Coordinates of C-alpha atoms in Angstrom, one line a residue:
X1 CA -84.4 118.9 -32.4
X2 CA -85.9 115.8 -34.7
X3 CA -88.8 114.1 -33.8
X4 CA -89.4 110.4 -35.2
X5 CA -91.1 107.5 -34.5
X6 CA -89.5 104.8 -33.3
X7 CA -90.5 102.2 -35.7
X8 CA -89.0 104.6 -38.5
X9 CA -86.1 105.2 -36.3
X10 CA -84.9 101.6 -35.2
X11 CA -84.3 100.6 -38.8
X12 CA -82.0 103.6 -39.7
X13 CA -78.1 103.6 -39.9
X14 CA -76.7 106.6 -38.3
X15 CA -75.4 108.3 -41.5
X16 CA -79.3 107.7 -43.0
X17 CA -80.6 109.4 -39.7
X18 CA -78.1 112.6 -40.4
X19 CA -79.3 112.5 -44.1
X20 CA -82.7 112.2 -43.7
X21 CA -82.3 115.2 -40.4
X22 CA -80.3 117.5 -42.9
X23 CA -83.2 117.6 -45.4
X24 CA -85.8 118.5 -42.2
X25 CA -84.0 122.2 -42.1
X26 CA -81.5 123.9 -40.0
X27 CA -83.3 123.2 -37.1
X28 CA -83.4 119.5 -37.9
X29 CA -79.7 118.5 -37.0
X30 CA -77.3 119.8 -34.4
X31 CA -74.2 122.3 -36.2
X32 CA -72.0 119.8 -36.3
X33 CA -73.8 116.7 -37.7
X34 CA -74.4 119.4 -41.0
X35 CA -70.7 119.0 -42.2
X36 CA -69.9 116.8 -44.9
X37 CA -66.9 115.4 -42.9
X38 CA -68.6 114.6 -39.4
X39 CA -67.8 111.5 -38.1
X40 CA -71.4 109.7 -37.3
X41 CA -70.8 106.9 -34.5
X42 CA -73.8 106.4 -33.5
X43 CA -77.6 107.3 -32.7
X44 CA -79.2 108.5 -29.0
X45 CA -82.5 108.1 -28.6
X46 CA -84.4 109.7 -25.9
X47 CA -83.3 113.2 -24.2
X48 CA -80.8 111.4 -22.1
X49 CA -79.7 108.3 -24.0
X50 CA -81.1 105.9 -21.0
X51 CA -82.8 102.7 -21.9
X52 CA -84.3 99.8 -20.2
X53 CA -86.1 102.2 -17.8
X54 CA -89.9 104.4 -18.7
X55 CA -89.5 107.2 -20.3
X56 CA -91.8 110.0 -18.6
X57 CA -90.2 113.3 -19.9
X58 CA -92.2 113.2 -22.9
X59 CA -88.6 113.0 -24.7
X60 CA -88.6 109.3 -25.5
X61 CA -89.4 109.8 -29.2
X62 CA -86.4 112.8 -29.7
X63 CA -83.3 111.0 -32.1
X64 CA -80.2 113.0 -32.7
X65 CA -77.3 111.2 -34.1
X66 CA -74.0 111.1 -31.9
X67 CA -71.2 112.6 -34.4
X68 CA -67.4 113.7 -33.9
X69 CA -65.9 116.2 -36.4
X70 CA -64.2 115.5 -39.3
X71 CA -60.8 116.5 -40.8
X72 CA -60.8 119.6 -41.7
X73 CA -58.6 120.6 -44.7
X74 CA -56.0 123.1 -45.4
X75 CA -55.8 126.2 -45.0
X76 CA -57.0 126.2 -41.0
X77 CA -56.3 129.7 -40.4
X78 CA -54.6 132.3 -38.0
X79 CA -51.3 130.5 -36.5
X80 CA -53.0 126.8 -36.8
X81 CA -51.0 127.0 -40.5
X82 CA -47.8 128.0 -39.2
X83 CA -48.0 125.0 -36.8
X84 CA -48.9 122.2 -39.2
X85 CA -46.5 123.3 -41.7
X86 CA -43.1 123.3 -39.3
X87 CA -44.8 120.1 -37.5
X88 CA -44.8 118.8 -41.0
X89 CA -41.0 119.9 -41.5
X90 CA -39.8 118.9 -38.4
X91 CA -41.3 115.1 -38.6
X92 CA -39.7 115.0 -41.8
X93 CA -36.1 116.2 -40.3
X94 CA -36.5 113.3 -37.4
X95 CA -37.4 110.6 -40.1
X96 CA -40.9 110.4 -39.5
X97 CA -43.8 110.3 -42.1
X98 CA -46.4 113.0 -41.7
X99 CA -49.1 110.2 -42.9
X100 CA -47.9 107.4 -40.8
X101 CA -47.5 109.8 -37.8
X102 CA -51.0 112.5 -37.8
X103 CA -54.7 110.1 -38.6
X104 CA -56.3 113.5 -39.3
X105 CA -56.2 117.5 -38.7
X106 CA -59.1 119.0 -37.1
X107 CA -60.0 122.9 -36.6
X108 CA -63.3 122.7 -34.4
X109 CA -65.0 125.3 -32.2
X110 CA -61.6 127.4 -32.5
X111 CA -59.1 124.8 -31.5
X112 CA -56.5 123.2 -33.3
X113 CA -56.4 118.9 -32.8
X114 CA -54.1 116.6 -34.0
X115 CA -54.8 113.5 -34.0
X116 CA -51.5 111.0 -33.6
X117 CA -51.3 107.4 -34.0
X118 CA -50.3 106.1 -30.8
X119 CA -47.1 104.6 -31.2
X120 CA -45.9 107.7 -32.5
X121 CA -47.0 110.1 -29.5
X122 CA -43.5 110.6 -27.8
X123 CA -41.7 111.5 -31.2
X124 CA -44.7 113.7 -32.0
X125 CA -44.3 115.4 -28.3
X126 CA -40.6 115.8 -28.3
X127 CA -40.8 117.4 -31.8
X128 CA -43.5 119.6 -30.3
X129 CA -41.8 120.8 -27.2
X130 CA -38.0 121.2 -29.1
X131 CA -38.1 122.1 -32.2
X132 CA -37.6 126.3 -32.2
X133 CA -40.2 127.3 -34.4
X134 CA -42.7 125.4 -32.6
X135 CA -41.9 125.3 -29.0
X136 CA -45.1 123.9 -27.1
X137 CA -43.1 123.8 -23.7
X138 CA -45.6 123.0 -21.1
X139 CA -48.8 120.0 -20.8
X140 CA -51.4 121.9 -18.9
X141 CA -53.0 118.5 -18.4
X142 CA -54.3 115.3 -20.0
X143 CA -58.1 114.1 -20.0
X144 CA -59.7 110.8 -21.2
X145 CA -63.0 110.7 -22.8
X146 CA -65.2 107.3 -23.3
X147 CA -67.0 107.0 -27.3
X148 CA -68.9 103.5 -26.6
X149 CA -70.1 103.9 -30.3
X150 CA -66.8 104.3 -31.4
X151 CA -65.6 100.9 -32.7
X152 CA -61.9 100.6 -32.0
X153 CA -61.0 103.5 -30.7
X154 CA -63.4 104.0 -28.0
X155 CA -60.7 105.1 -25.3
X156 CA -59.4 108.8 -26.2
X157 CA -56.7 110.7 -24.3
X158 CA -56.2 114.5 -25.1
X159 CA -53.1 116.2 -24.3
X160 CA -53.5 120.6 -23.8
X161 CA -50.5 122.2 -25.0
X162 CA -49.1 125.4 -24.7
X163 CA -46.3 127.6 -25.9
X164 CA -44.8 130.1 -24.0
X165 CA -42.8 131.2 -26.2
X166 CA -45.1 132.0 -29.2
X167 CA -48.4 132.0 -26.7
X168 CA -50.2 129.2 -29.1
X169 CA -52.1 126.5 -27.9
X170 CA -52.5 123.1 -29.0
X171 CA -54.4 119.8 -28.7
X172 CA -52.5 116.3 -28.8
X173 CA -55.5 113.8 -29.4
X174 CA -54.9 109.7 -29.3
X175 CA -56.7 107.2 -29.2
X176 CA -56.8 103.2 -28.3
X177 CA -59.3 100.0 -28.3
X178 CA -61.5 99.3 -25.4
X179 CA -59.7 95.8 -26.0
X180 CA -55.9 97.2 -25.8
X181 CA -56.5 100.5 -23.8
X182 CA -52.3 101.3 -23.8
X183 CA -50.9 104.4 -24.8
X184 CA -47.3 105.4 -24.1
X185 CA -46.9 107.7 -21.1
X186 CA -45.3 111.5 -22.0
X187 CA -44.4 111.1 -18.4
X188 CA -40.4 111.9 -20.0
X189 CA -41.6 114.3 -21.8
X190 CA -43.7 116.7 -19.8
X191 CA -43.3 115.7 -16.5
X192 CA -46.4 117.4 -14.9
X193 CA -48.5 114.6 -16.8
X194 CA -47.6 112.3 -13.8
X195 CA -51.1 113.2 -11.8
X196 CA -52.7 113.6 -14.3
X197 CA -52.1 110.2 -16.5
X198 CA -52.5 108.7 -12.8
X199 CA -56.0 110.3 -12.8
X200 CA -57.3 109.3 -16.0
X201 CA -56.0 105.6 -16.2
X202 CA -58.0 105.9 -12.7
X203 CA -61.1 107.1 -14.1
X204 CA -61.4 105.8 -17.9
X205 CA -58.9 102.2 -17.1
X206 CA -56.2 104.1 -20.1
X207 CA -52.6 102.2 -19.4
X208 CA -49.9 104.6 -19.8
X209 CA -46.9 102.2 -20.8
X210 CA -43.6 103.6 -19.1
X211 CA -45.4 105.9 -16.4
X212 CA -43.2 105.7 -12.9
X213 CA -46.1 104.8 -10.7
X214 CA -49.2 104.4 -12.4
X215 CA -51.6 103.9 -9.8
X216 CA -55.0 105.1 -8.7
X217 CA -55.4 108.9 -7.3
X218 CA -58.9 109.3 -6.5
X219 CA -60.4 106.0 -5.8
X220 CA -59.4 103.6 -3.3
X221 CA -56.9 100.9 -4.3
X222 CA -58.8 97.8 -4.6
X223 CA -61.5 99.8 -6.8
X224 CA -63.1 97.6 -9.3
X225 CA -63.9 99.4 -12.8
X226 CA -63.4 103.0 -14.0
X227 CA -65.7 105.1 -12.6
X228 CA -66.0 108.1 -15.4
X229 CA -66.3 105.4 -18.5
X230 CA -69.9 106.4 -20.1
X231 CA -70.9 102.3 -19.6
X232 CA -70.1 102.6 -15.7
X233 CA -73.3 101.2 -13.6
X234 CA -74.9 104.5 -11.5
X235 CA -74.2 102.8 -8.1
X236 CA -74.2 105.0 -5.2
X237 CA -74.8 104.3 -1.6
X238 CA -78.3 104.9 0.6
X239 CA -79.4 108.0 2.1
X240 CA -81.1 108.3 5.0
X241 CA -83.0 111.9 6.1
X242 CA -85.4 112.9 9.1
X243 CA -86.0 109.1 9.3
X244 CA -86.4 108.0 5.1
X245 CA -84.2 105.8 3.4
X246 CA -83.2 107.1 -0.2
X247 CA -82.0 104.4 -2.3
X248 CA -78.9 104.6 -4.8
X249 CA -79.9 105.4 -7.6
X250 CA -79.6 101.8 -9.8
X251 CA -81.7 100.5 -7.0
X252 CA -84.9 103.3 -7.0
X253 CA -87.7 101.8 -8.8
X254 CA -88.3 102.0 -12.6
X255 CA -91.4 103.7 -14.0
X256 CA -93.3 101.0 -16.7

């Protein structure tokens, strides 16, 4: 953990933050902020990244920068080789550039991610789930994520793939602008994305472009907003026990 004081703080870019942390010791920087190729989007401040309200953890002075990992170059190791080498092949054998196609490569934590330029997530898929050598048959599901920080690409959906075949697993990553959250649906692809595409365009507002029925799940119809997106107001309804009414949350007072 890094301590700082706010007027040292407030004037820092985030990749001055992680140089300045790296310097302080291993203790200084979280793991994954130490790599040369992490991906710094932004800076939290506080031990849970609230503002606007008193701070009376003690926390308020903590600062760790908010980072996503890098590319991560060749060789990856174990199968992860074998699959970005006949991915590479196959694109090539379907017409379709391995560096218009893949943004980056990333081995993290033990997982394999590619990240695919939208407009080229079906191909990518199709080559995934046919092509012999690489087989990736079944979607066990598809989750959105929200990066505020993350200029232009805030929305993220992640696709978990699995072979059955050569019992490999893989992660699809793609992303799209808060401003023009559509992504194509693999709805044709892998049909058991239908609930779950449903579900995350329900919670995170991503538009899957050629789903069947792309509708809500969870919330009620006339919902307004996007319930798990990281800007989403607390809201929540009173509670009333043995005679007390609790507030919702964004209504309980604030501590100056």
């Amino acid at each position: 953990m890094t301590f700082d004081s706010p007027e040292n703080t407030e004037t820092r870019t985030p990749q001055e933050f992680v140089d300045a942390a790296a310097t302080a010791g291993p203790e200084g920087t979280p793991p994954e902020a130490d790599s040369p190729s992490a991906e710094v989007i932004g800076v939290r401040h506080g031990m849970f990244g609230v503002t606007g309200s008193g701070d009376t953890s003690g926390y308020g002075r903590l600062v760790r920068p908010v980072t996503l990992p890098g590319s991560t170059p060749a060789p990856y190791g174990g199968y992860f080789d074998e699959v970005v080498t006949e991915l590479h092949a196959a694109l090539g054998a379907v017409g379709a550039s391995w560096e218009t196609v893949i943004e980056k490569v990333i081995v993290f934590r033990g997982e394999l991610t590619l990240h695919v330029r939208r407009e080229h997530l079906v191909t990518v898929a199709k080559v995934l789930r046919d092509y012999a050598a690489l087989r990736f048959e079944l979607c066990l599901g598809v989750n959105g994520v929200h990066y505020p920080d993350d200029t232009g690409r805030e929305l993220h959906a992640v696709y978990h793939l699995m072979s059955i075949t050569h019992n490999r697993r893989l992660r699809v990553e793609v992303s799209a602008p808060d401003a023009d959250p559509h992504i194509p649906s693999l709805f044709s692809v892998y049909p058991t994305t239908d609930w779950h595409e449903r579900e995350t365009y329900d919670f995170f507002g991503i538009l899957f472009d050629g789903h069947p029925s792309l509708t809500r799940i969870t919330m009620p119809d006339d919902w307004r907003g996007h319930p798990q997106r990281k800007d989403y107001p607390l809201g929540g309804i009173p509670v009333e026990y043995k005679g007390a009414r609790i507030p919702p949350p964004d209504e309980r007072r604030a501590y100056k």
